[in-house]
Tab-separated table of C-alpha atoms in Angstrom:
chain	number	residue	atom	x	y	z
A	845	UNK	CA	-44.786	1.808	-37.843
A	846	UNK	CA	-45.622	0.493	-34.577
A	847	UNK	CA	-47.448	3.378	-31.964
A	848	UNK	CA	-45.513	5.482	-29.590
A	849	UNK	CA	-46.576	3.366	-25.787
A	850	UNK	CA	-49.021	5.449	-23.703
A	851	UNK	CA	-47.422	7.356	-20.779
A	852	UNK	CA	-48.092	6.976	-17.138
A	853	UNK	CA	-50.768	9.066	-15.508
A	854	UNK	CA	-48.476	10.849	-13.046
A	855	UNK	CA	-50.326	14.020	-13.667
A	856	UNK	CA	-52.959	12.211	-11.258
A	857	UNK	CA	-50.711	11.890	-7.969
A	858	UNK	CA	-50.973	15.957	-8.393
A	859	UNK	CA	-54.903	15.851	-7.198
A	860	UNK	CA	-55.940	16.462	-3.708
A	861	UNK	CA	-55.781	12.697	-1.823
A	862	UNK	CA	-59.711	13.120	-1.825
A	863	UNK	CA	-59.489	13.508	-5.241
A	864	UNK	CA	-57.064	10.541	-6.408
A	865	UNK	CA	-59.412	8.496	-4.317
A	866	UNK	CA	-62.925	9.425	-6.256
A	867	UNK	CA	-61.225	9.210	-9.568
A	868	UNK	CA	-59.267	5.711	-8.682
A	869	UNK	CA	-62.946	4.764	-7.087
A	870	UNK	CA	-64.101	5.571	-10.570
A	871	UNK	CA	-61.418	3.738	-12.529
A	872	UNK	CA	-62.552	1.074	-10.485
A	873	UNK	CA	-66.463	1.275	-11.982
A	874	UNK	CA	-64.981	1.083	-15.296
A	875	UNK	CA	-62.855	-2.383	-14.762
A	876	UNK	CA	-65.878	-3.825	-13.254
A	877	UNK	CA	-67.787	-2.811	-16.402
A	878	UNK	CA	-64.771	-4.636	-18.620
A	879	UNK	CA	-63.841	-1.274	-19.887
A	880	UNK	CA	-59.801	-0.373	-19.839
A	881	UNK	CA	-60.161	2.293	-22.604
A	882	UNK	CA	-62.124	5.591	-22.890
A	883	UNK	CA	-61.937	8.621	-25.760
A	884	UNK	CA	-63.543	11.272	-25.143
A	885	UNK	CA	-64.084	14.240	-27.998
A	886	UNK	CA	-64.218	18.019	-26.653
A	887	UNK	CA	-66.043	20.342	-29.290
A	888	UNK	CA	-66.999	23.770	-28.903
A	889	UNK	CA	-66.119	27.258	-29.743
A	890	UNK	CA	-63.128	29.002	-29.648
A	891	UNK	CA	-62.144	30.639	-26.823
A	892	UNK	CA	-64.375	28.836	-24.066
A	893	UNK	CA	-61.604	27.016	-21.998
A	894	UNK	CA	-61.396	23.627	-23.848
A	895	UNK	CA	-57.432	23.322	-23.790
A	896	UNK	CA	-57.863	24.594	-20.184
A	897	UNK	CA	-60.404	21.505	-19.416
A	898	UNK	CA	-58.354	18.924	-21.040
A	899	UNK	CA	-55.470	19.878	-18.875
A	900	UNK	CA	-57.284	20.209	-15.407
A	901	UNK	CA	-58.793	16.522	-16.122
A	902	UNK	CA	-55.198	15.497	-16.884
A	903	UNK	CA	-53.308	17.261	-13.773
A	904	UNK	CA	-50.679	18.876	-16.460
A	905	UNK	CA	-50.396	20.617	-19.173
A	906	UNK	CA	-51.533	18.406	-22.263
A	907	UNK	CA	-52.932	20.783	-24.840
A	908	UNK	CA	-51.431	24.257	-25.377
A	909	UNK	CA	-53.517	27.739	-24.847
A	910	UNK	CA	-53.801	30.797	-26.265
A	911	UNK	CA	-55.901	33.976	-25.467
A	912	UNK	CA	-55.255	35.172	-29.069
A	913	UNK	CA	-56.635	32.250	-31.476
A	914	UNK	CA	-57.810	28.809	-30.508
A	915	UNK	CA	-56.785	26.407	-28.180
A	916	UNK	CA	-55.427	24.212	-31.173
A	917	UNK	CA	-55.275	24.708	-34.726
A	918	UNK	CA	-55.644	20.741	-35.607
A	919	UNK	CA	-57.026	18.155	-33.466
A	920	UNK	CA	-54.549	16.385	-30.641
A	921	UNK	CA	-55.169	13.610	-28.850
A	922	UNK	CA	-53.735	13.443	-25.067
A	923	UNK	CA	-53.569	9.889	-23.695
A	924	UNK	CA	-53.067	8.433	-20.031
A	925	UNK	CA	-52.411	5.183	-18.983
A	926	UNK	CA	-53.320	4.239	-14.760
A	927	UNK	CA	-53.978	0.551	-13.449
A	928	UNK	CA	-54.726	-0.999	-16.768
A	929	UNK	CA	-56.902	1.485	-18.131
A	930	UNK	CA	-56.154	4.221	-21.097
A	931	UNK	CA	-57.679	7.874	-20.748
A	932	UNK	CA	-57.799	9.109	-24.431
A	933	UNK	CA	-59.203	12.786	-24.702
A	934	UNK	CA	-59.251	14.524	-28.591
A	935	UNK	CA	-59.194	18.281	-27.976
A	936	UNK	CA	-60.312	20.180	-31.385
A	937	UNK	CA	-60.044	23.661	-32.720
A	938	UNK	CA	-62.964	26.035	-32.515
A	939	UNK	CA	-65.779	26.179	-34.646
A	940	UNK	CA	-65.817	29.240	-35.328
A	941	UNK	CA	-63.536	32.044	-37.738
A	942	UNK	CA	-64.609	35.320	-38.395
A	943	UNK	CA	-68.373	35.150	-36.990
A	944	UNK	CA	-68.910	32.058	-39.606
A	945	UNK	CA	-69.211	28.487	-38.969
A	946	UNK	CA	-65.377	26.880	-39.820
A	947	UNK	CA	-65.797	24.066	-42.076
A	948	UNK	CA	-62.217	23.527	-42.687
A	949	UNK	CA	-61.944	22.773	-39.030
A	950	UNK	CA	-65.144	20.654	-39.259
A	951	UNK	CA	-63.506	18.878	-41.983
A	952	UNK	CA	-60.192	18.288	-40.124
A	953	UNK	CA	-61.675	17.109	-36.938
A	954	UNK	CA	-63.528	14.625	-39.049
A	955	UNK	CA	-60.506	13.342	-41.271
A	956	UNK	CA	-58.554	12.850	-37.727
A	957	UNK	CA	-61.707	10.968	-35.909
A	958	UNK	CA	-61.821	8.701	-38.975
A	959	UNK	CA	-61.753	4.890	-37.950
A	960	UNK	CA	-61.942	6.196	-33.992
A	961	UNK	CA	-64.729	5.430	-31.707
A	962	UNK	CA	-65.881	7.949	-29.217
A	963	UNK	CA	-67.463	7.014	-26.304
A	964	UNK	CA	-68.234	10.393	-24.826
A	965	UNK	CA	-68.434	13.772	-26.250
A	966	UNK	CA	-67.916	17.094	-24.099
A	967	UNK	CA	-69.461	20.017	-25.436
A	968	UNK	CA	-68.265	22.862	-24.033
A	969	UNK	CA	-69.257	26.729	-23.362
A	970	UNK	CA	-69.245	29.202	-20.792
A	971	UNK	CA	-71.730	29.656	-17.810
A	972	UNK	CA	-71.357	33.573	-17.768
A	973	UNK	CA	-72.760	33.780	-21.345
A	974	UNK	CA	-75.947	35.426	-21.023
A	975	UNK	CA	-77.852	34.351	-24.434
A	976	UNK	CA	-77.778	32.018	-27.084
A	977	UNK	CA	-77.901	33.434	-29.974
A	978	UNK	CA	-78.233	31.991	-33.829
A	979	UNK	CA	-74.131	31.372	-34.479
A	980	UNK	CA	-74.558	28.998	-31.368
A	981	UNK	CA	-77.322	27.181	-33.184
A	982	UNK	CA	-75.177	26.900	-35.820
A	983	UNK	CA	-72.341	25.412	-34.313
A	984	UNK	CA	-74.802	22.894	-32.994
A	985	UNK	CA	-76.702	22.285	-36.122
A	986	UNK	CA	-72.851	21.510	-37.865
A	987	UNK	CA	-71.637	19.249	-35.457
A	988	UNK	CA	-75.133	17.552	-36.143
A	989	UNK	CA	-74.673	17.567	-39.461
A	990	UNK	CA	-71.070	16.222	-39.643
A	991	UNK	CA	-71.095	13.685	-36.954
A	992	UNK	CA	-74.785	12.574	-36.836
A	993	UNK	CA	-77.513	13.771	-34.663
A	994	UNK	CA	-76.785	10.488	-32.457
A	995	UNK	CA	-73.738	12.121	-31.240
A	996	UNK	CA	-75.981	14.614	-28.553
A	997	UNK	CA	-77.097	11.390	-27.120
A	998	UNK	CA	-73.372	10.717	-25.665
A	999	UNK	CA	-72.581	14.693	-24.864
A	1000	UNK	CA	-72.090	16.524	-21.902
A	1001	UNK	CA	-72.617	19.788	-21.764
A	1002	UNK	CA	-69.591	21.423	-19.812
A	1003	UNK	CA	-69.572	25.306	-18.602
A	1004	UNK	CA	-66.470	26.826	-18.132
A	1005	UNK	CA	-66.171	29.950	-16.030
A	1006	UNK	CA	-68.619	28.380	-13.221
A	1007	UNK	CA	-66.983	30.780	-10.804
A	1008	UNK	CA	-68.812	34.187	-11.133
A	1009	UNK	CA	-70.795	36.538	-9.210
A	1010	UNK	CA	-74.774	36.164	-11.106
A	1011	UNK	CA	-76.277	39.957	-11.755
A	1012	UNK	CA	-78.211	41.454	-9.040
A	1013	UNK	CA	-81.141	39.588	-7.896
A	1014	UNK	CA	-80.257	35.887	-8.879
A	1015	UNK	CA	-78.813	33.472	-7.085
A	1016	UNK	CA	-75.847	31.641	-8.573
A	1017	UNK	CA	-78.317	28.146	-8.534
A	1018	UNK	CA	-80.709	30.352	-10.909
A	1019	UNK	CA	-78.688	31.694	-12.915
A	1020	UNK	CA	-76.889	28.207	-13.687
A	1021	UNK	CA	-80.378	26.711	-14.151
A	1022	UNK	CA	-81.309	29.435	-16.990
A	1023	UNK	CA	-77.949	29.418	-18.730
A	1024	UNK	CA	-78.158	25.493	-18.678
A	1025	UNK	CA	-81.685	25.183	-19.498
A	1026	UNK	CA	-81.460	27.733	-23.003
A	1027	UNK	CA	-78.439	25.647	-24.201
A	1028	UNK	CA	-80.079	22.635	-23.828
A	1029	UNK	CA	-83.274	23.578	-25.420
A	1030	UNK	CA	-81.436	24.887	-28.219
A	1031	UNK	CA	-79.501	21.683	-28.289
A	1032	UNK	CA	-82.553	19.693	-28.645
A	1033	UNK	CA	-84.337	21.988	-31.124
A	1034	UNK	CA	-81.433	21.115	-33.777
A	1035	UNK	CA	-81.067	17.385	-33.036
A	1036	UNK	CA	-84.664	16.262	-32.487
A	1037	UNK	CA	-83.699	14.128	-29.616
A	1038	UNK	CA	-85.861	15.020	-26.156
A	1039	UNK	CA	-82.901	13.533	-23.752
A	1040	UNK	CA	-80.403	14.788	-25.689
A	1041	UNK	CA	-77.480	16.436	-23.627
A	1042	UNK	CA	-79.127	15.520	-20.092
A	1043	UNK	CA	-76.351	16.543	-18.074
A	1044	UNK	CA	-74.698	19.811	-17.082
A	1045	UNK	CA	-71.088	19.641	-15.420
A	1046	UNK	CA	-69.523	23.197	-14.161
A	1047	UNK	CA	-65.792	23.713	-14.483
A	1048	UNK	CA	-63.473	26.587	-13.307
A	1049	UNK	CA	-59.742	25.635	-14.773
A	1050	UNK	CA	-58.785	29.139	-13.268
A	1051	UNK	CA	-56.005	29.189	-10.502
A	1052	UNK	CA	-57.920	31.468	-8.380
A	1053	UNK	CA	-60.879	29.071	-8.126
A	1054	UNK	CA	-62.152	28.742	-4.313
A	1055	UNK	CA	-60.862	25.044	-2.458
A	1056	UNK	CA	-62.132	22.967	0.699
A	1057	UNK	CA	-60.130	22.070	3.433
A	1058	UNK	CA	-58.654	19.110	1.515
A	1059	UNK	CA	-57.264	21.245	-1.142
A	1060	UNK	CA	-59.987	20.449	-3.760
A	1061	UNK	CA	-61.732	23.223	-6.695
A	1062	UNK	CA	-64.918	23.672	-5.576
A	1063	UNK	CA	-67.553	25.880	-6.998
A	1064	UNK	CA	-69.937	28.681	-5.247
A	1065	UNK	CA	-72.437	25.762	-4.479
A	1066	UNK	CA	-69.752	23.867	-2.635
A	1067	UNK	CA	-69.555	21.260	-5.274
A	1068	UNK	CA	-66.113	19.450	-5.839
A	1069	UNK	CA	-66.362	19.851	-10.184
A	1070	UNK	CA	-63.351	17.680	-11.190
A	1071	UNK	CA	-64.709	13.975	-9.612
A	1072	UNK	CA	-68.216	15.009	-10.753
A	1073	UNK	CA	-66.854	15.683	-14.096
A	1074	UNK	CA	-65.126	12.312	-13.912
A	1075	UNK	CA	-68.184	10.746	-12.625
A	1076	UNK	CA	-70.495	12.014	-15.245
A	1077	UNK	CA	-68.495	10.894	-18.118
A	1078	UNK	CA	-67.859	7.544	-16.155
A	1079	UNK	CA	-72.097	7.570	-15.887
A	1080	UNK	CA	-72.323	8.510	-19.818
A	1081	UNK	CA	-69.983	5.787	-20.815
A	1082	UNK	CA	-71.617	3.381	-19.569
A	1083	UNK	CA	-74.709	4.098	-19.865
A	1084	UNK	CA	-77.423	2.591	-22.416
A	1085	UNK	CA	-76.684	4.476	-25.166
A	1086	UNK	CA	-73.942	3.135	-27.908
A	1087	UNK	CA	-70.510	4.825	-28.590
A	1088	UNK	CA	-69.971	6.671	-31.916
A	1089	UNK	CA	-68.128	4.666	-34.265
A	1090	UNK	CA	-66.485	7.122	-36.907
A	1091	UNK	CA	-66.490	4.977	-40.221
A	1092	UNK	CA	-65.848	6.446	-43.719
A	1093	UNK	CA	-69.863	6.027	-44.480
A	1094	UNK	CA	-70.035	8.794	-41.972
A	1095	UNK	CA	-67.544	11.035	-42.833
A	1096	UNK	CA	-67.861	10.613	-46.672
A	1097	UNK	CA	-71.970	9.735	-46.555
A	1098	UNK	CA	-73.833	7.114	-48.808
A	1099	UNK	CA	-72.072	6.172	-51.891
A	1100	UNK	CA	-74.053	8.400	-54.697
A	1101	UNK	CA	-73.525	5.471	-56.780
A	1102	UNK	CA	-75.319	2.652	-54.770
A	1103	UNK	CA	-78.164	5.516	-53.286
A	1104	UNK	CA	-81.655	3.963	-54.498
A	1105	UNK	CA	-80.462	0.992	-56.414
A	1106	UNK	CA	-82.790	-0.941	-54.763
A	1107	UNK	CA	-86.147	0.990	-56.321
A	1108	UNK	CA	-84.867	0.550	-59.614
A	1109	UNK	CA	-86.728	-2.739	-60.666
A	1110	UNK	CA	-90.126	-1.070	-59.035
A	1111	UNK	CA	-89.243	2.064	-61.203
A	1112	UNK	CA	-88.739	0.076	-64.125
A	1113	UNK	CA	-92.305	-2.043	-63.659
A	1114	UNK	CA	-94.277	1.993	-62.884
A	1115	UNK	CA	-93.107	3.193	-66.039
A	1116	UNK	CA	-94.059	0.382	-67.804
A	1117	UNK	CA	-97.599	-0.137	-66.621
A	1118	UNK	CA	-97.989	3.782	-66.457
A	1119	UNK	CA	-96.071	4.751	-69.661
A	1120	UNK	CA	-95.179	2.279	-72.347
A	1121	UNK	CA	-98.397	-0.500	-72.112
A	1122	UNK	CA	-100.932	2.723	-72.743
A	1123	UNK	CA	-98.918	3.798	-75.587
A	1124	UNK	CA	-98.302	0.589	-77.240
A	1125	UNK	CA	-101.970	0.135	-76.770
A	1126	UNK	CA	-102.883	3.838	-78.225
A	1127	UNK	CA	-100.785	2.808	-80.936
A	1128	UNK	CA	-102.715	-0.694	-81.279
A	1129	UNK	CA	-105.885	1.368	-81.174
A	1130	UNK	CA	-104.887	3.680	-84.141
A	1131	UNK	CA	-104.204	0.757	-87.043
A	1132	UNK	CA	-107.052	-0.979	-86.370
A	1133	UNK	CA	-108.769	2.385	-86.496
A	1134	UNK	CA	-106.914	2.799	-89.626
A	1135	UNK	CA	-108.007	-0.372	-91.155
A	1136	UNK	CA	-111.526	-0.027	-90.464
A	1137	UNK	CA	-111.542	3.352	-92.358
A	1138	UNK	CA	-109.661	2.639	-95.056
A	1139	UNK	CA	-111.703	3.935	-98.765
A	1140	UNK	CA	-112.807	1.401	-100.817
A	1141	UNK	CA	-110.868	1.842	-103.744
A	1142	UNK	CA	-107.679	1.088	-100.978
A	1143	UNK	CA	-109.276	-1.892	-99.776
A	1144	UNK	CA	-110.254	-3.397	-103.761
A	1145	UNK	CA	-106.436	-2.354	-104.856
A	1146	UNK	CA	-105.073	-4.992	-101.750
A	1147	UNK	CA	-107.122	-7.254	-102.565
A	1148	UNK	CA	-106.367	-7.187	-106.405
A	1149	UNK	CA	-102.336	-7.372	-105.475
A	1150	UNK	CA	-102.858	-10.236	-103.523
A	1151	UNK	CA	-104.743	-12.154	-106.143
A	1152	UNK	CA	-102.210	-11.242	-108.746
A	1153	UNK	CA	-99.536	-12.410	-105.853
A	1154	UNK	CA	-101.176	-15.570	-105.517
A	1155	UNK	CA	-101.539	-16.509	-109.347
A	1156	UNK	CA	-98.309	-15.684	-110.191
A	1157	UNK	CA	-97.158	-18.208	-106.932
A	1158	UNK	CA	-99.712	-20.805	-108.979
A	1159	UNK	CA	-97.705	-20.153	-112.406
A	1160	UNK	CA	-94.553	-20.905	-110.696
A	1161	UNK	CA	-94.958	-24.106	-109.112
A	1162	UNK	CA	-96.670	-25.419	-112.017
A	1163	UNK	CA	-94.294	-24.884	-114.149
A	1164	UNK	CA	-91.605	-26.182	-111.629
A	1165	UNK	CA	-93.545	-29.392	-111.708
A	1166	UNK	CA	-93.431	-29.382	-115.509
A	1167	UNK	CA	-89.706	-28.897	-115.698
């Protein structure tokens, strides 16, 4: 059954004119790189303003929110076409139920990502968390885990919530610094990778969120966040590191039945250099052992049979020759 065609961007005539003009500045980057399609994956906890993201990047409302449960109870993916070029983002269900790491969820996101390639991930939290605490390093050790450490080499790490008043005493640059700096420490504690998760992108989705003279969001440090966002997953895209090709090996892992094959010939050669050739020679050891120790009477009987073997051999050809 042939795919539903992708619908027109319109949502982007909605942007401030400044706007339009960075992102279609940006679309531009991408033709000149020979790219015309993009997906990117948003994972994260419930609750932390992924739905909301998806739908300020799009200019309308794309994924469906809820202040009760999450965002989306399966994965959706929201596509865009503008100029030539096809904006595919997969929003995802939380990570989370009940305190506890979701692994139905885990497993569903996978199942739907199967065959897809992802080209950036967004990771997102918010900025006015104030800790990160050990279900947080969970959540980043699964998404390890199911998806392959690789995957924090094409993440961004996106804070919702960027417009808030810091406690007494720090300025809003310091307390963005700490809350980005603990997440990505913990980050690259669970995936091993150094430059894993390099950049931070702020996001306020809410309607009340401060604007310049030209109509644009911008945050307390004056920064315009939906072009940088753009810009940042423009910069990861094409960038030097590959995009994350979701193939059944991944999702299913090594076939149990092929795993170490290849070391069974070696295996087979050990044990018998290590095992069976001192046995059979322990065993060679013992007869001749045997033999030598035999009684006399043992030996005498032996050689008595074999005489009486021999004449009786004698007898019978003889008298074959006779006959």
């Amino acid at each position: 059954m042939a795919s539903n065609p992708v619908r027109e961007w319109t949502g982007l005539q909605h942007f401030p004119v400044a706007t339009q003009t960075a992102l279609h500045n940006l679309l531009g980057k991408l033709r000149a790189e020979k790219v015309d399609n993009l997906t990117v994956l948003v994972l994260g906890k419930g609750g932390v303003g992924k739905s909301s993201t998806v739908n300020s990047m799009f200019g309308e409302r794309m994924a469906v929110i809820s202040t009760i449960q999450s965002e989306t109870m399966r994965p959706i993916i929201c596509s865009r076409s503008r100029a030539g070029f096809t904006l595919n983002i997969i929003d995802t269900p939380g990570l989370i139920e009940g305190g506890w790491i979701n692994d139905q969820a885990l497993e569903i996101i996978r199942r739907f990502l199967l065959n897809r390639t992802i080209d950036v991930v967004l990771y997102v939290d918010r900025l006015d968390g104030y800790r990160v605490d050990n279900l947080d390093k969970q959540v980043m050790k699964a998404i390890g885990q199911s998806f392959g450490p690789q995957i924090w080499r094409i993440t961004l790490l996106v804070l919702t919530h960027a417009q808030l008043s810091p406690p007494d005493g720090v300025t809003y640059l310091e307390y963005v610094e700490k809350r980005s700096a603990a997440l990505q420490t913990a980050i690259r504690q669970v995936s091993g990778f150094q430059k894993a998760v390099s950049q931070v992108v702020l996001v306020e989705n809410s309607g009340r969120c401060n604007t310049n003279a030209g109509g644009e969001k911008i945050l307390p440090d004056g920064k315009v966040w939906l072009p940088h966002l753009f810009e940042s997953i423009v910069e990861v895209a094409t960038g030097e590191n590959q995009s994350l090709v979701i193939d059944k090996k991944l999702i299913e892992g090594p076939n149990a039945n092929q795993r170490g094959k290849i070391w069974i010939p070696l295996l087979l050669v050990t044990q018998f250099f290590l095992v069976v050739r001192p046995i059979l020679k322990a065993i060679q050891k013992d007869i001749q052992l045997e033999k030598q120790n035999r009684p006399g009477w043992e030996i005498r009987a032996e050689q008595y049979a074999k005489s009486a073997s021999a004449r009786r051999a004698r007898k019978k050809f003889m008298a074959d020759e006779e006959y």
